[in-house]
Amino acid sequence: MSSERSFVANDGTVIGYRQLGSGPGLVLLHGALQSAASFTDLGAALADRFTVLIPDRRGRGLSGPFRPDHCMATEIDDLGRLLAETGARNVFALSAGALVAMHTALANLAIARLTLYEPPLEFGGVQPRYWAAGYEAALAKGDLPAALVAVLKGTGDNEIMTRLPAPVLRSFFAMMMRLRPNAAVGNGPPLATLIPTVHYDIELIAEKAGDLDRFRSLSTETLLLGGDRSQGYLATALDALAAILPNATRVEFKGAGHIAADNEGDPIRVAAELRRFFA
């Protein structure tokens, strides 16, 4: 059973996290359109071996709101404070959370082992934000269902989501959110809360776009995870990291996609790989 805990970040914002299990500390850092609740099943599968720490990144769940000056440095500070508060030295991170964890590891020697699941790196001709303009336009109009569809089509691997026309999907989500305004995935925050937070992760990708050479100095033991059903730009990023990181191993899950670690994915399978790596 998990307990809810919190600490105060450097800028005074409360950052909450869930803690369960016992053993070496292991942080599970979620990505966009997710919250700590998204890793409930993954955390439970690891709790017999680790003290699992699952923070809510800002703007959702147990944590306070974004500030106007939110940037990668804010995210790095938040993760760094969690590591300092708990003594954890192992980090698993997904998608935008993986982007945060990578940059934290560059600046924070407290991370001894790092697992990255498909960080959305922008470099060369790789454009993980190709869908962002549609999302931002819908968000500016207050059209949350259309914004959600833009995210799902741009990042998802679900065959229904990628094949059905956007207007059909928008109508479905509009009806769902109208009938159930507090509709959520699992026991996490409502979709209406999560959809606007994607904006901040898009900004993080843009802020850190560029040459990957900065990661050649990242000597942290690193496991690179991905699924063969994920969007092509995510696999390209993993290929590039595998080529430049001095201490990295790559594992690809057959039949899995971008959110395999999520409750809605295949968390038991991901947990098995994490148990081996962090042992």
CSV table of C-alpha atoms in Angstrom, one decimal:
chain,number,residue,atom,x,y,z
A,1,MET,CA,0.0,0.0,0.0
A,2,SER,CA,1.4,3.4,-0.9
A,3,SER,CA,1.6,6.5,1.2
A,4,GLU,CA,1.4,10.1,0.0
A,5,ARG,CA,4.3,12.4,0.8
A,6,SER,CA,5.6,15.7,-0.3
A,7,PHE,CA,8.4,18.2,-0.2
A,8,VAL,CA,8.8,21.9,-1.0
A,9,ALA,CA,10.6,22.7,-4.2
A,10,ASN,CA,13.3,25.4,-4.6
A,11,ASP,CA,10.6,27.9,-5.7
A,12,GLY,CA,8.2,27.1,-2.9
A,13,THR,CA,5.9,24.8,-4.9
A,14,VAL,CA,4.7,21.6,-3.2
A,15,ILE,CA,5.7,18.5,-5.0
A,16,GLY,CA,3.9,15.3,-4.0
A,17,TYR,CA,4.8,11.7,-4.5
A,18,ARG,CA,3.6,8.2,-3.7
A,19,GLN,CA,5.9,5.8,-1.8
A,20,LEU,CA,5.6,2.1,-1.5
A,21,GLY,CA,7.7,-1.0,-1.0
A,22,SER,CA,11.1,-1.4,0.6
A,23,GLY,CA,14.7,-1.6,-0.6
A,24,PRO,CA,16.9,0.7,-2.7
A,25,GLY,CA,15.1,3.8,-3.8
A,26,LEU,CA,13.7,3.8,-7.4
A,27,VAL,CA,12.0,6.9,-8.9
A,28,LEU,CA,9.4,6.4,-11.6
A,29,LEU,CA,8.9,9.6,-13.5
A,30,HIS,CA,5.9,9.9,-15.8
A,31,GLY,CA,5.5,11.6,-19.1
A,32,ALA,CA,2.9,13.8,-20.8
A,33,LEU,CA,-0.8,13.2,-20.3
A,34,GLN,CA,0.1,11.1,-17.3
A,35,SER,CA,0.4,11.4,-13.5
A,36,ALA,CA,1.8,9.4,-10.7
A,37,ALA,CA,-1.4,7.3,-10.8
A,38,SER,CA,-0.3,6.1,-14.3
A,39,PHE,CA,2.4,4.0,-12.7
A,40,THR,CA,0.4,2.3,-10.0
A,41,ASP,CA,0.7,-1.1,-11.5
A,42,LEU,CA,4.4,-0.7,-12.4
A,43,GLY,CA,5.1,0.5,-8.9
A,44,ALA,CA,3.3,-2.4,-7.3
A,45,ALA,CA,5.3,-4.9,-9.5
A,46,LEU,CA,8.5,-3.4,-8.2
A,47,ALA,CA,7.6,-2.8,-4.5
A,48,ASP,CA,8.9,-6.2,-3.2
A,49,ARG,CA,12.4,-5.3,-4.3
A,50,PHE,CA,12.6,-1.4,-4.1
A,51,THR,CA,11.3,1.6,-2.3
A,52,VAL,CA,9.3,3.0,-5.2
A,53,LEU,CA,8.9,6.7,-5.4
A,54,ILE,CA,6.3,8.1,-7.9
A,55,PRO,CA,6.1,11.9,-8.1
A,56,ASP,CA,3.4,13.9,-9.7
A,57,ARG,CA,5.1,16.4,-11.9
A,58,ARG,CA,3.7,19.9,-11.7
A,59,GLY,CA,0.2,20.7,-12.6
A,60,ARG,CA,-1.5,17.5,-11.6
A,61,GLY,CA,-2.3,15.2,-8.7
A,62,LEU,CA,-0.4,15.8,-5.5
A,63,SER,CA,1.8,18.6,-6.8
A,64,GLY,CA,1.3,22.4,-7.2
A,65,PRO,CA,0.8,24.4,-10.3
A,66,PHE,CA,3.2,25.5,-13.1
A,67,ARG,CA,4.8,28.9,-12.7
A,68,PRO,CA,5.1,31.4,-15.6
A,69,ASP,CA,8.9,30.8,-15.7
A,70,HIS,CA,8.6,27.0,-15.9
A,71,CYS,CA,11.5,25.4,-17.9
A,72,MET,CA,13.8,22.4,-17.9
A,73,ALA,CA,15.8,23.9,-14.9
A,74,THR,CA,12.6,23.7,-12.9
A,75,GLU,CA,12.1,20.1,-13.7
A,76,ILE,CA,15.7,19.3,-13.0
A,77,ASP,CA,15.5,21.0,-9.6
A,78,ASP,CA,12.3,19.1,-8.7
A,79,LEU,CA,13.8,15.7,-9.5
A,80,GLY,CA,17.0,16.6,-7.8
A,81,ARG,CA,15.2,17.6,-4.6
A,82,LEU,CA,13.3,14.3,-4.6
A,83,LEU,CA,16.5,12.4,-4.9
A,84,ALA,CA,18.1,14.4,-2.1
A,85,GLU,CA,15.0,14.0,0.1
A,86,THR,CA,14.7,10.2,-0.3
A,87,GLY,CA,18.3,9.1,-1.0
A,88,ALA,CA,17.1,7.3,-4.1
A,89,ARG,CA,19.8,6.7,-6.8
A,90,ASN,CA,17.9,4.9,-9.5
A,91,VAL,CA,15.5,6.5,-12.0
A,92,PHE,CA,13.1,5.1,-14.6
A,93,ALA,CA,11.5,7.8,-16.8
A,94,LEU,CA,9.1,7.7,-19.7
A,95,SER,CA,8.8,10.1,-22.6
A,96,ALA,CA,9.0,13.8,-21.5
A,97,GLY,CA,9.9,12.5,-18.1
A,98,ALA,CA,12.8,10.7,-19.7
A,99,LEU,CA,13.9,14.0,-21.2
A,100,VAL,CA,13.9,15.5,-17.7
A,101,ALA,CA,15.8,12.5,-16.3
A,102,MET,CA,18.5,12.7,-19.0
A,103,HIS,CA,19.2,16.3,-18.3
A,104,THR,CA,19.1,15.8,-14.6
A,105,ALA,CA,21.7,13.0,-14.8
A,106,LEU,CA,24.0,15.3,-16.7
A,107,ALA,CA,24.0,17.7,-13.7
A,108,ASN,CA,23.4,15.4,-10.8
A,109,LEU,CA,25.8,12.6,-9.9
A,110,ALA,CA,23.3,11.2,-7.4
A,111,ILE,CA,21.7,9.1,-10.2
A,112,ALA,CA,23.7,5.9,-10.3
A,113,ARG,CA,21.5,4.0,-12.8
A,114,LEU,CA,19.0,5.4,-15.3
A,115,THR,CA,16.4,3.8,-17.5
A,116,LEU,CA,14.9,5.9,-20.4
A,117,TYR,CA,11.8,4.9,-22.2
A,118,GLU,CA,11.6,6.7,-25.5
A,119,PRO,CA,12.6,10.3,-24.8
A,120,PRO,CA,11.2,12.6,-27.4
A,121,LEU,CA,14.5,14.1,-28.6
A,122,GLU,CA,14.5,16.8,-31.3
A,123,PHE,CA,17.7,16.8,-33.3
A,124,GLY,CA,18.7,16.9,-37.0
A,125,GLY,CA,15.7,16.0,-39.0
A,126,VAL,CA,13.9,14.3,-36.1
A,127,GLN,CA,10.8,16.3,-35.2
A,128,PRO,CA,8.8,14.9,-32.2
A,129,ARG,CA,6.7,18.1,-32.1
A,130,TYR,CA,5.3,17.8,-35.7
A,131,TRP,CA,1.8,17.5,-34.2
A,132,ALA,CA,2.2,20.4,-31.6
A,133,ALA,CA,0.8,23.2,-33.7
A,134,GLY,CA,-2.5,21.4,-34.0
A,135,TYR,CA,-2.6,20.8,-30.3
A,136,GLU,CA,-1.7,24.4,-29.4
A,137,ALA,CA,-4.4,25.8,-31.8
A,138,ALA,CA,-7.0,23.6,-30.3
A,139,LEU,CA,-5.9,24.4,-26.7
A,140,ALA,CA,-6.1,28.2,-27.5
A,141,LYS,CA,-9.7,27.7,-28.6
A,142,GLY,CA,-10.5,25.8,-25.5
A,143,ASP,CA,-11.2,22.7,-27.6
A,144,LEU,CA,-9.8,20.1,-25.2
A,145,PRO,CA,-11.1,17.1,-27.2
A,146,ALA,CA,-9.4,18.2,-30.3
A,147,ALA,CA,-6.2,19.0,-28.4
A,148,LEU,CA,-6.3,15.4,-26.9
A,149,VAL,CA,-6.7,13.9,-30.4
A,150,ALA,CA,-3.7,15.8,-31.6
A,151,VAL,CA,-1.6,14.4,-28.8
A,152,LEU,CA,-2.8,10.9,-29.3
A,153,LYS,CA,-2.2,10.9,-33.0
A,154,GLY,CA,1.2,12.5,-32.6
A,155,THR,CA,2.5,10.3,-29.9
A,156,GLY,CA,0.4,7.2,-29.7
A,157,ASP,CA,0.6,3.7,-31.1
A,158,ASN,CA,-2.9,2.5,-30.6
A,159,GLU,CA,-4.1,1.3,-34.0
A,160,ILE,CA,-7.6,2.7,-33.5
A,161,MET,CA,-6.3,6.2,-32.5
A,162,THR,CA,-3.9,6.4,-35.5
A,163,ARG,CA,-6.4,5.1,-38.1
A,164,LEU,CA,-9.7,6.7,-37.2
A,165,PRO,CA,-10.2,10.2,-38.7
A,166,ALA,CA,-9.5,13.0,-36.2
A,167,PRO,CA,-13.1,14.4,-36.4
A,168,VAL,CA,-14.5,11.0,-35.4
A,169,LEU,CA,-12.2,10.8,-32.4
A,170,ARG,CA,-12.8,14.4,-31.5
A,171,SER,CA,-16.6,13.7,-31.4
A,172,PHE,CA,-16.1,10.7,-29.2
A,173,PHE,CA,-13.9,12.5,-26.7
A,174,ALA,CA,-16.2,15.5,-26.7
A,175,MET,CA,-19.2,13.4,-25.8
A,176,MET,CA,-17.2,11.5,-23.2
A,177,MET,CA,-16.0,14.7,-21.5
A,178,ARG,CA,-19.4,16.3,-21.7
A,179,LEU,CA,-21.2,13.3,-20.1
A,180,ARG,CA,-18.3,12.7,-17.6
A,181,PRO,CA,-16.6,16.1,-17.0
A,182,ASN,CA,-14.3,14.4,-14.4
A,183,ALA,CA,-13.5,11.5,-16.6
A,184,ALA,CA,-10.0,10.1,-15.8
A,185,VAL,CA,-7.8,7.2,-16.8
A,186,GLY,CA,-7.7,5.0,-13.8
A,187,ASN,CA,-7.5,6.9,-10.5
A,188,GLY,CA,-5.5,9.8,-11.8
A,189,PRO,CA,-6.5,13.5,-12.5
A,190,PRO,CA,-9.3,14.2,-14.9
A,191,LEU,CA,-8.4,14.4,-18.6
A,192,ALA,CA,-9.5,18.1,-18.5
A,193,THR,CA,-6.6,18.7,-16.0
A,194,LEU,CA,-4.0,16.6,-17.9
A,195,ILE,CA,-4.6,17.9,-21.5
A,196,PRO,CA,-3.3,21.5,-20.8
A,197,THR,CA,-0.2,20.2,-19.1
A,198,VAL,CA,1.1,18.8,-22.4
A,199,HIS,CA,1.9,22.4,-23.4
A,200,TYR,CA,4.7,22.5,-20.9
A,201,ASP,CA,6.3,19.2,-22.1
A,202,ILE,CA,6.2,20.6,-25.7
A,203,GLU,CA,8.1,23.6,-24.4
A,204,LEU,CA,10.7,21.3,-22.8
A,205,ILE,CA,11.3,19.5,-26.1
A,206,ALA,CA,11.8,22.8,-27.9
A,207,GLU,CA,14.0,24.2,-25.2
A,208,LYS,CA,16.4,21.3,-25.4
A,209,ALA,CA,16.3,20.7,-29.2
A,210,GLY,CA,19.7,20.4,-30.9
A,211,ASP,CA,22.9,18.5,-31.0
A,212,LEU,CA,23.0,15.3,-28.9
A,213,ASP,CA,26.8,15.6,-28.4
A,214,ARG,CA,26.1,16.9,-24.9
A,215,PHE,CA,25.2,13.4,-23.8
A,216,ARG,CA,28.5,11.9,-24.8
A,217,SER,CA,29.7,12.8,-21.3
A,218,LEU,CA,26.8,11.0,-19.6
A,219,SER,CA,28.6,8.0,-18.1
A,220,THR,CA,25.7,6.9,-15.9
A,221,GLU,CA,24.8,3.3,-16.5
A,222,THR,CA,21.8,3.6,-18.8
A,223,LEU,CA,19.1,1.2,-20.1
A,224,LEU,CA,17.3,2.4,-23.2
A,225,LEU,CA,13.8,0.9,-23.6
A,226,GLY,CA,11.3,1.2,-26.4
A,227,GLY,CA,8.6,-0.7,-28.3
A,228,ASP,CA,8.5,-1.7,-31.9
A,229,ARG,CA,5.0,-0.3,-32.3
A,230,SER,CA,6.0,3.2,-31.3
A,231,GLN,CA,6.3,6.2,-33.6
A,232,GLY,CA,9.4,6.1,-35.8
A,233,TYR,CA,10.9,9.3,-34.4
A,234,LEU,CA,11.1,7.7,-30.9
A,235,ALA,CA,13.1,4.7,-32.2
A,236,THR,CA,15.4,7.0,-34.2
A,237,ALA,CA,16.2,8.9,-30.9
A,238,LEU,CA,17.0,5.7,-29.1
A,239,ASP,CA,19.3,4.6,-32.0
A,240,ALA,CA,21.1,7.9,-31.7
A,241,LEU,CA,21.5,7.6,-27.9
A,242,ALA,CA,22.7,4.0,-28.2
A,243,ALA,CA,25.4,5.2,-30.5
A,244,ILE,CA,26.7,8.0,-28.3
A,245,LEU,CA,26.1,7.1,-24.7
A,246,PRO,CA,29.3,5.5,-23.3
A,247,ASN,CA,27.5,3.1,-20.9
A,248,ALA,CA,24.2,2.2,-22.5
A,249,THR,CA,22.2,-1.0,-23.2
A,250,ARG,CA,19.2,-1.1,-25.6
A,251,VAL,CA,16.2,-3.3,-25.2
A,252,GLU,CA,13.2,-3.3,-27.6
A,253,PHE,CA,9.8,-4.8,-26.5
A,254,LYS,CA,8.1,-6.7,-29.4
A,255,GLY,CA,4.5,-5.8,-29.7
A,256,ALA,CA,4.7,-2.8,-27.3
A,257,GLY,CA,4.3,0.9,-27.8
A,258,HIS,CA,5.1,4.2,-26.2
A,259,ILE,CA,3.1,3.7,-23.0
A,260,ALA,CA,4.1,0.2,-22.2
A,261,ALA,CA,5.0,1.2,-18.6
A,262,ASP,CA,1.5,2.8,-18.0
A,263,ASN,CA,-1.3,0.9,-16.3
A,264,GLU,CA,-2.9,0.8,-19.7
A,265,GLY,CA,0.2,-0.8,-21.3
A,266,ASP,CA,2.2,-3.8,-20.2
A,267,PRO,CA,3.7,-2.7,-16.9
A,268,ILE,CA,4.5,-6.2,-15.7
A,269,ARG,CA,6.7,-6.8,-18.7
A,270,VAL,CA,8.5,-3.5,-18.2
A,271,ALA,CA,8.9,-4.2,-14.5
A,272,ALA,CA,10.7,-7.5,-15.2
A,273,GLU,CA,13.3,-5.6,-17.3
A,274,LEU,CA,13.7,-3.0,-14.6
A,275,ARG,CA,14.2,-5.6,-11.9
A,276,ARG,CA,17.1,-7.1,-13.8
A,277,PHE,CA,18.7,-3.7,-14.6
A,278,PHE,CA,18.4,-2.2,-11.1
A,279,ALA,CA,19.2,-5.4,-9.2
